[in-house]
Structure formats: C-alpha cells, structure tokens
Amino acid sequence: MIAFDEERLARLIRALPPAPEAWVRAAQELPLAKAGLDEIVARAEADAEFRARLVADLEAALAAEGYERDPAVIEALKVRFKSK
Amino acid sequence: MAQTLSDSELVARCRSGDQQAWAELVDRFSRYVYAISVQAFRLPEADAEDVFQEVFARAYEHLDGLRDDAAVRPWLGQLTRRLCIDRLRATSRERPTADEELDLAGSEETLTMLEDALTVHEALAATPEHCREILDRFFARDESYRTIGEALDLPAGTIASRISRCLGRLRELLEGRTQPDTPSSSR
C-alpha cells in the first residue's frame, strides 16, 4: 500500500493542475471536427471542381462554402489534399 | 470532476460514439497528459499543446484497437511519453540538445510521481463535492483563501480547517483501498 501522509497528499494534488481550458475544449470537440472532416472529404471525392478549389486554396474554398474555420480540420485537410 | 463510470465503462461508451463520454474521458485524463509533457519532459507550451492534441486525436482514432478498456490510463501515459520523446528528438535536430538533456527528459521519478498524483486525483473525485472543490482550488489551482472564500461563500477563517478535514478524509479513503496502485477502473 502506498503511504499518503497529508503533506504528500497536498504535493500530489498540486502536481496535477488543470490543463488550459482551450486545449481541453479542442480535444473534447474532436468528434465534431472529425464529422466535419469526413463530410468535406466525401464531398471532395464526389465533386472534382470542389476538390480542385480545395487543392488550390483550401481556406478560401472552405470559407466560400460557409464551413466554419476549425484549425484541426484545416490541418488534416492540408495533409490530405496537400494544399497551401 | 466526479467520476461515476469506471475507465472501462467510459471507453466502451466512447467506442459506441457517445460524445459526452468522450468529453468526460478527455476531462479525466487532461491533467495527466498535460503534466507529463510540461513537468516530466519540460516541453515549451506550444510543443506541449501540440502533443496534448495529438495524444487525444490518436486516442480517438485508435480507441477500437485498445485490447483492454481498463488499461486506458497506462495506454494514454505511454502514448504521451512517446510523443514527447518524438517532439524532443525533432527539436534537437533543429537545435542540437545535449545528450544528457534528452536522457534526463521524462525522468522515471517524475513519471512515477505523476502516476501517484493521478491516483490521488481519482480518489479525490470520490470525496464529497465540498472536499473536491476546496482541495482542488487550494492545491491544484493555487487559489488564495480569499478567492476560495468568495467563490464558495465561506468565511476565510474556516477554510484552513476545512482543507485539513478534507485531506484527512482523502487520506482515509486512499488508505482504505486494498490495491491503491491498481488502474483507476478498479474504483
């Protein structure tokens, strides 16, 4: 059994401060980002013209189509479509 | 911070697409992942943020591949350590780092301490809400008596004694465990 005197307990509670809220929120929203990503990829596969615009200028193409700017989705799409 | 589901129950729900469960899983392990990167590996904030997001992105993507749902805690710990080491190696290619510095990174002693800290935080989640709140605010969030008093509507003079009582309660809880060093799913 691990010994936990109160001084040690205090030290151990102190050792895990909260992560920055924005980081936690972004990680919690991953499923939503993933859903958005899947939708854009499916559309690009079905629509060659949309795909060409994504490759040419990803952020402009997404903005023009009214997609919300999500950094995680944009990074993933950049890798996928090797866009600028 | 209250934990009602075991780790394995939580993982099972995440796997079935329960978004609320995913949010809880991130919340449950966010401090641990964060602490490994900034305390054990001393990554700069920007690198720590990249590692943090990468850990949860990979966890989300590979949750189906986890053989034992109850082992999510060591799995995330291992994943975080690996990504921190990758990050340090990449950085040392750009800006040569002394070998000793890389060797010292992620010292076993700090990693073991963070494991114990997570065990304590899990036990803390099983204490009454007023204890959770005051201990977390005072120790983990480093809030003053005054801030705590205002937030919890408590006279400043009673805070120290409440902290002491709650620490005692937490200690009893931990010492009452037969296997305090087992994964959190055994709660």
Tab-separated table of C-alpha atoms in Angstrom:
chain	number	residue	atom	x	y	z
A	1	MET	CA	0.000	0.000	0.000
A	2	ILE	CA	1.253	3.487	-0.825
A	3	ALA	CA	1.674	5.698	2.236
A	4	PHE	CA	-0.129	9.019	1.952
A	5	ASP	CA	0.670	11.442	4.736
A	6	GLU	CA	-1.160	14.729	4.384
A	7	GLU	CA	1.882	16.671	3.229
A	8	ARG	CA	2.448	14.176	0.429
A	9	LEU	CA	-1.222	14.247	-0.492
A	10	ALA	CA	-1.064	18.014	-0.826
A	11	ARG	CA	2.017	17.733	-3.038
A	12	LEU	CA	0.347	15.160	-5.261
A	13	ILE	CA	-2.848	17.182	-5.678
A	14	ARG	CA	-0.678	20.164	-6.567
A	15	ALA	CA	1.195	18.093	-9.172
A	16	LEU	CA	-1.822	17.942	-11.475
A	17	PRO	CA	-3.015	21.467	-12.196
A	18	PRO	CA	-5.727	21.782	-14.821
A	19	ALA	CA	-4.650	21.844	-18.463
A	20	PRO	CA	-5.526	25.089	-20.262
A	21	GLU	CA	-9.282	25.160	-20.846
A	22	ALA	CA	-8.966	25.851	-24.573
A	23	TRP	CA	-6.825	22.746	-25.048
A	24	VAL	CA	-9.324	20.585	-23.232
A	25	ARG	CA	-12.240	22.022	-25.180
A	26	ALA	CA	-10.480	21.448	-28.514
A	27	ALA	CA	-9.782	17.827	-27.609
A	28	GLN	CA	-13.368	17.336	-26.439
A	29	GLU	CA	-14.639	18.646	-29.752
A	30	LEU	CA	-12.611	16.150	-31.773
A	31	PRO	CA	-15.641	14.014	-32.688
A	32	LEU	CA	-17.383	17.082	-34.119
A	33	ALA	CA	-14.248	18.085	-36.010
A	34	LYS	CA	-13.940	14.532	-37.311
A	35	ALA	CA	-17.545	14.611	-38.524
A	36	GLY	CA	-16.886	17.906	-40.334
A	37	LEU	CA	-13.725	16.480	-41.855
A	38	ASP	CA	-15.495	13.359	-43.088
A	39	GLU	CA	-18.180	15.460	-44.720
A	40	ILE	CA	-15.679	17.663	-46.591
A	41	VAL	CA	-13.626	14.683	-47.735
A	42	ALA	CA	-16.736	12.876	-49.001
A	43	ARG	CA	-17.801	15.976	-50.890
A	44	ALA	CA	-14.346	16.452	-52.421
A	45	GLU	CA	-14.393	12.857	-53.607
A	46	ALA	CA	-17.739	13.346	-55.287
A	47	ASP	CA	-17.149	16.837	-56.681
A	48	ALA	CA	-13.953	17.298	-58.746
A	49	GLU	CA	-14.426	21.047	-59.039
A	50	PHE	CA	-14.688	21.451	-55.243
A	51	ARG	CA	-11.630	19.258	-54.834
A	52	ALA	CA	-9.629	21.406	-57.289
A	53	ARG	CA	-10.556	24.530	-55.340
A	54	LEU	CA	-9.509	22.853	-52.081
A	55	VAL	CA	-6.130	21.965	-53.557
A	56	ALA	CA	-5.662	25.468	-54.960
A	57	ASP	CA	-6.567	27.357	-51.787
A	58	LEU	CA	-8.053	25.299	-49.017
A	59	GLU	CA	-9.046	28.012	-46.555
A	60	ALA	CA	-10.614	30.204	-49.248
A	61	ALA	CA	-12.565	27.257	-50.667
A	62	LEU	CA	-13.912	26.327	-47.222
A	63	ALA	CA	-14.825	29.913	-46.393
A	64	ALA	CA	-16.598	30.322	-49.730
A	65	GLU	CA	-18.702	27.251	-48.953
A	66	GLY	CA	-19.570	28.533	-45.486
A	67	TYR	CA	-17.605	25.945	-43.475
A	68	GLU	CA	-16.588	27.124	-40.040
A	69	ARG	CA	-12.853	27.637	-39.602
A	70	ASP	CA	-11.619	24.748	-37.460
A	71	PRO	CA	-7.795	24.584	-37.168
A	72	ALA	CA	-7.811	20.813	-36.566
A	73	VAL	CA	-9.933	20.184	-39.663
A	74	ILE	CA	-7.830	22.547	-41.777
A	75	GLU	CA	-4.563	20.853	-40.740
A	76	ALA	CA	-5.986	17.424	-41.520
A	77	LEU	CA	-7.283	18.586	-44.896
A	78	LYS	CA	-3.947	20.210	-45.765
A	79	VAL	CA	-2.218	16.892	-45.234
A	80	ARG	CA	-4.881	15.062	-47.189
A	81	PHE	CA	-5.051	17.411	-50.161
A	82	LYS	CA	-1.513	18.827	-49.921
A	83	SER	CA	-2.988	22.256	-50.315
A	84	LYS	CA	-1.258	25.540	-49.492
B	1	MET	CA	-14.732	16.038	-11.808
B	2	ALA	CA	-16.969	13.482	-10.126
B	3	GLN	CA	-16.327	10.031	-11.554
B	4	THR	CA	-19.310	7.772	-11.836
B	5	LEU	CA	-18.118	5.499	-14.622
B	6	SER	CA	-15.084	3.263	-14.444
B	7	ASP	CA	-12.420	3.769	-17.081
B	8	SER	CA	-13.524	0.671	-18.965
B	9	GLU	CA	-17.186	1.748	-18.953
B	10	LEU	CA	-16.153	5.146	-20.197
B	11	VAL	CA	-14.044	3.693	-23.020
B	12	ALA	CA	-16.885	1.391	-24.047
B	13	ARG	CA	-19.241	4.359	-24.279
B	14	CYS	CA	-16.734	6.379	-26.287
B	15	ARG	CA	-16.375	3.489	-28.684
B	16	SER	CA	-20.127	3.438	-29.217
B	17	GLY	CA	-19.980	7.082	-30.301
B	18	ASP	CA	-21.164	8.722	-27.076
B	19	GLN	CA	-19.798	12.237	-27.372
B	20	GLN	CA	-20.495	13.073	-23.736
B	21	ALA	CA	-18.383	10.105	-22.699
B	22	TRP	CA	-15.550	11.301	-24.912
B	23	ALA	CA	-15.706	14.737	-23.285
B	24	GLU	CA	-15.507	13.061	-19.881
B	25	LEU	CA	-12.571	10.901	-20.920
B	26	VAL	CA	-10.667	13.977	-22.087
B	27	ASP	CA	-11.546	15.752	-18.855
B	28	ARG	CA	-10.467	12.782	-16.745
B	29	PHE	CA	-7.019	12.444	-18.296
B	30	SER	CA	-6.281	16.001	-19.449
B	31	ARG	CA	-4.280	16.930	-16.348
B	32	TYR	CA	-2.212	13.776	-16.537
B	33	VAL	CA	-1.335	14.225	-20.220
B	34	TYR	CA	-0.564	17.902	-19.640
B	35	ALA	CA	1.632	17.202	-16.615
B	36	ILE	CA	3.676	14.546	-18.398
B	37	SER	CA	4.586	16.945	-21.184
B	38	VAL	CA	5.307	20.041	-19.109
B	39	GLN	CA	6.678	18.520	-15.900
B	40	ALA	CA	8.340	15.265	-16.882
B	41	PHE	CA	9.535	16.355	-20.326
B	42	ARG	CA	9.587	20.120	-19.773
B	43	LEU	CA	8.217	20.853	-23.227
B	44	PRO	CA	7.633	24.502	-24.092
B	45	GLU	CA	3.949	25.472	-24.022
B	46	ALA	CA	3.482	25.393	-27.819
B	47	ASP	CA	5.028	21.918	-28.119
B	48	ALA	CA	3.051	20.713	-25.113
B	49	GLU	CA	-0.156	21.881	-26.771
B	50	ASP	CA	0.685	20.017	-29.992
B	51	VAL	CA	1.438	16.861	-28.025
B	52	PHE	CA	-1.756	17.240	-25.993
B	53	GLN	CA	-3.936	17.471	-29.112
B	54	GLU	CA	-2.038	14.692	-30.846
B	55	VAL	CA	-2.462	12.345	-27.870
B	56	PHE	CA	-6.234	12.756	-27.846
B	57	ALA	CA	-6.512	12.697	-31.642
B	58	ARG	CA	-4.657	9.378	-31.748
B	59	ALA	CA	-6.588	8.040	-28.787
B	60	TYR	CA	-9.859	8.883	-30.515
B	61	GLU	CA	-8.708	7.291	-33.729
B	62	HIS	CA	-7.289	4.127	-32.170
B	63	LEU	CA	-9.727	3.514	-29.348
B	64	ASP	CA	-11.007	0.462	-31.194
B	65	GLY	CA	-7.532	-1.053	-31.057
B	66	LEU	CA	-7.289	-0.880	-27.271
B	67	ARG	CA	-7.206	-4.502	-26.119
B	68	ASP	CA	-8.132	-3.879	-22.503
B	69	ASP	CA	-10.529	-0.984	-21.881
B	70	ALA	CA	-9.425	-0.763	-18.262
B	71	ALA	CA	-5.863	-0.066	-19.433
B	72	VAL	CA	-6.707	3.290	-20.977
B	73	ARG	CA	-4.702	5.120	-18.326
B	74	PRO	CA	-1.314	3.418	-18.945
B	75	TRP	CA	-2.068	3.481	-22.681
B	76	LEU	CA	-2.521	7.261	-22.660
B	77	GLY	CA	0.536	7.678	-20.434
B	78	GLN	CA	2.664	5.628	-22.813
B	79	LEU	CA	1.333	7.455	-25.860
B	80	THR	CA	2.071	10.828	-24.267
B	81	ARG	CA	5.619	9.801	-23.353
B	82	ARG	CA	6.282	8.545	-26.878
B	83	LEU	CA	5.006	11.734	-28.489
B	84	CYS	CA	7.026	13.896	-26.065
B	85	ILE	CA	10.185	11.976	-26.952
B	86	ASP	CA	9.428	12.336	-30.680
B	87	ARG	CA	8.958	16.049	-30.163
B	88	LEU	CA	12.238	16.405	-28.257
B	89	ARG	CA	14.092	14.467	-30.950
B	90	ALA	CA	12.612	16.651	-33.685
B	91	THR	CA	13.562	19.771	-31.735
B	92	SER	CA	17.098	18.528	-31.124
B	93	ARG	CA	17.549	18.040	-34.873
B	94	GLU	CA	16.708	21.703	-35.375
B	95	ARG	CA	18.537	22.921	-32.287
B	96	PRO	CA	21.141	20.418	-31.064
B	97	THR	CA	20.449	19.372	-27.481
B	98	ALA	CA	22.973	17.805	-25.172
B	99	ASP	CA	22.501	14.028	-24.942
B	100	GLU	CA	22.243	14.278	-21.167
B	101	GLU	CA	19.323	16.638	-21.551
B	102	LEU	CA	17.424	14.086	-23.635
B	103	ASP	CA	18.367	11.306	-21.212
B	104	LEU	CA	17.040	13.267	-18.265
B	105	ALA	CA	13.819	14.147	-20.024
B	106	GLY	CA	10.855	12.309	-18.645
B	107	SER	CA	12.728	11.143	-15.573
B	108	GLU	CA	11.224	7.976	-14.139
B	109	GLU	CA	10.948	9.651	-10.763
B	110	THR	CA	8.679	12.400	-12.095
B	111	LEU	CA	6.610	9.957	-14.135
B	112	THR	CA	6.093	7.757	-11.077
B	113	MET	CA	5.108	10.790	-9.034
B	114	LEU	CA	2.544	11.775	-11.702
B	115	GLU	CA	1.112	8.245	-11.610
B	116	ASP	CA	0.615	8.630	-7.849
B	117	ALA	CA	-0.829	12.093	-8.389
B	118	LEU	CA	-3.419	10.694	-10.776
B	119	THR	CA	-4.340	8.012	-8.241
B	120	VAL	CA	-4.870	10.749	-5.666
B	121	HIS	CA	-6.963	12.821	-8.072
B	122	GLU	CA	-9.131	9.810	-8.798
B	123	ALA	CA	-9.654	9.289	-5.080
B	124	LEU	CA	-10.394	12.992	-4.744
B	125	ALA	CA	-13.179	12.561	-7.279
B	126	ALA	CA	-14.766	10.066	-4.893
B	127	THR	CA	-14.869	12.528	-1.965
B	128	PRO	CA	-17.880	14.763	-1.240
B	129	GLU	CA	-18.154	17.702	-3.591
B	130	HIS	CA	-17.241	20.304	-0.963
B	131	CYS	CA	-13.946	18.473	-0.345
B	132	ARG	CA	-13.177	18.047	-4.030
B	133	GLU	CA	-13.815	21.680	-4.674
B	134	ILE	CA	-11.784	23.128	-1.843
B	135	LEU	CA	-8.771	20.807	-2.212
B	136	ASP	CA	-8.625	21.283	-5.960
B	137	ARG	CA	-8.950	25.042	-5.699
B	138	PHE	CA	-6.349	25.400	-2.964
B	139	PHE	CA	-3.691	22.944	-4.126
B	140	ALA	CA	-4.118	22.302	-7.856
B	141	ARG	CA	-5.413	25.733	-8.883
B	142	ASP	CA	-3.306	27.576	-6.320
B	143	GLU	CA	-6.164	29.867	-5.298
B	144	SER	CA	-5.869	32.048	-2.188
B	145	TYR	CA	-8.105	31.665	0.889
B	146	ARG	CA	-9.765	34.895	-0.135
B	147	THR	CA	-10.602	33.702	-3.658
B	148	ILE	CA	-11.867	30.392	-2.322
B	149	GLY	CA	-13.910	32.091	0.364
B	150	GLU	CA	-15.579	34.338	-2.196
B	151	ALA	CA	-16.195	31.536	-4.674
B	152	LEU	CA	-17.600	29.101	-2.138
B	153	ASP	CA	-19.179	31.665	0.131
B	154	LEU	CA	-17.120	30.557	3.121
B	155	PRO	CA	-15.614	32.696	5.902
B	156	ALA	CA	-11.833	32.808	5.317
B	157	GLY	CA	-11.259	31.597	8.884
B	158	THR	CA	-12.911	28.246	8.227
B	159	ILE	CA	-11.027	27.389	5.060
B	160	ALA	CA	-7.829	26.069	6.645
B	161	SER	CA	-9.735	23.745	8.966
B	162	ARG	CA	-11.930	22.525	6.127
B	163	ILE	CA	-8.868	21.812	3.988
B	164	SER	CA	-7.331	19.870	6.836
B	165	ARG	CA	-10.509	17.837	7.434
B	166	CYS	CA	-10.834	17.091	3.721
B	167	LEU	CA	-7.198	15.998	3.461
B	168	GLY	CA	-7.858	13.636	6.350
B	169	ARG	CA	-10.904	12.277	4.601
B	170	LEU	CA	-8.984	11.777	1.374
B	171	ARG	CA	-6.221	10.004	3.247
B	172	GLU	CA	-8.695	7.623	4.892
B	173	LEU	CA	-10.187	6.883	1.503
B	174	LEU	CA	-6.823	6.096	-0.027
B	175	GLU	CA	-5.645	4.023	2.911
B	176	GLY	CA	-8.878	2.115	2.899
B	177	ARG	CA	-8.092	0.773	-0.548
B	178	THR	CA	-6.782	-2.718	-0.727
B	179	GLN	CA	-4.966	-2.109	-4.004
B	180	PRO	CA	-4.373	1.614	-4.280
B	181	ASP	CA	-1.874	1.247	-7.085
B	182	THR	CA	-4.167	-0.605	-9.497
B	183	PRO	CA	-5.655	1.154	-12.551
B	184	SER	CA	-8.456	3.601	-11.862
B	185	SER	CA	-11.045	1.219	-13.261
B	186	SER	CA	-10.855	-0.724	-10.018
B	187	ARG	CA	-12.558	2.092	-8.148
